[in-house]
XYZ file of C-alpha atoms in Angstrom:
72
model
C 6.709 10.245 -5.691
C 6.623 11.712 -2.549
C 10.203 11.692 -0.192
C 10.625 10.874 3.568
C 11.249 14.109 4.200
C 8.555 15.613 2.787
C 6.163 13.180 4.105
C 7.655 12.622 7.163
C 9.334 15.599 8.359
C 12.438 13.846 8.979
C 15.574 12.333 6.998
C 16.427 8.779 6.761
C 18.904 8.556 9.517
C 16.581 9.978 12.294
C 13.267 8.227 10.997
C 15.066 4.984 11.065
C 16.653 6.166 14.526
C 13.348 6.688 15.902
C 11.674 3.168 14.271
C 14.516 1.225 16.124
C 14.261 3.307 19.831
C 10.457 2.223 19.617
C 11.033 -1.057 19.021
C 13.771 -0.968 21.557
C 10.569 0.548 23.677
C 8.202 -2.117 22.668
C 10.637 -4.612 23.696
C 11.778 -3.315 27.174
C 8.545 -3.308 27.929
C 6.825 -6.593 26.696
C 9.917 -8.999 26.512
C 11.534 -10.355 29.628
C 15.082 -9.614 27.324
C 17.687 -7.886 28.636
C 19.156 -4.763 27.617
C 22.292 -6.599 25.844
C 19.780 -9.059 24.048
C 17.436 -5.955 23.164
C 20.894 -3.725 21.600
C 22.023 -7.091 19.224
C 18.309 -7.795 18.016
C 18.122 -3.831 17.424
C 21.502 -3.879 15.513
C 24.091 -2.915 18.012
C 27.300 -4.329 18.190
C 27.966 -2.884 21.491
C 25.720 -2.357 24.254
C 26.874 1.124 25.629
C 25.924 2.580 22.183
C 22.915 1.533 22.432
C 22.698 2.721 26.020
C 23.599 6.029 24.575
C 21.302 6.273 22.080
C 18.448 5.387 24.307
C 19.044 7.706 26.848
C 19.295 10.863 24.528
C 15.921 9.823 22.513
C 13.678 9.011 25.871
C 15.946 10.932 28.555
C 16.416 7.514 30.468
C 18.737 4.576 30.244
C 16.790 1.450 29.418
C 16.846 -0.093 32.441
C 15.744 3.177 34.419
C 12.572 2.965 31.643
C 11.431 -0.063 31.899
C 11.666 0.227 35.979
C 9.801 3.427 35.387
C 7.288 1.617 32.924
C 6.550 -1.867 34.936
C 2.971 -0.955 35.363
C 2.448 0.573 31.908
């Protein structure tokens, strides 16, 4: 069998990191929900870590990205 790693360059932790920031993505962009509805669906008991997280994987907070992204 083949691992993550291996065929994914990455270890559990970030790959599932980086599933969960694009669906966090997907859904600041496509769903009217806000950033507090967006963190709990995502798995985030508290909205500022989510916050965090956002901003260090796309170098925005959510709400600057999807102002950024309206037209996308």
């Amino acid at each position: 069998t083949v691992c993550l790693k291996e065929s994914t360059g990455q270890n559990f932790q970030n790959y599932t990191f980086g599933l969960r920031m694009e669906e966090g993505i997907r859904l600041l962009l496509n769903t009217p929900a806000s950033i507090s509805e967006i963190s709990s669906v995502l798995g985030y008991s508290e909205t500022v870590s989510f916050m965090k997280a956002f901003k260090t994987y796309t170098g925005l907070t959510p709400s600057q990205y999807r102002i950024n992204n309206e037209n996308s």
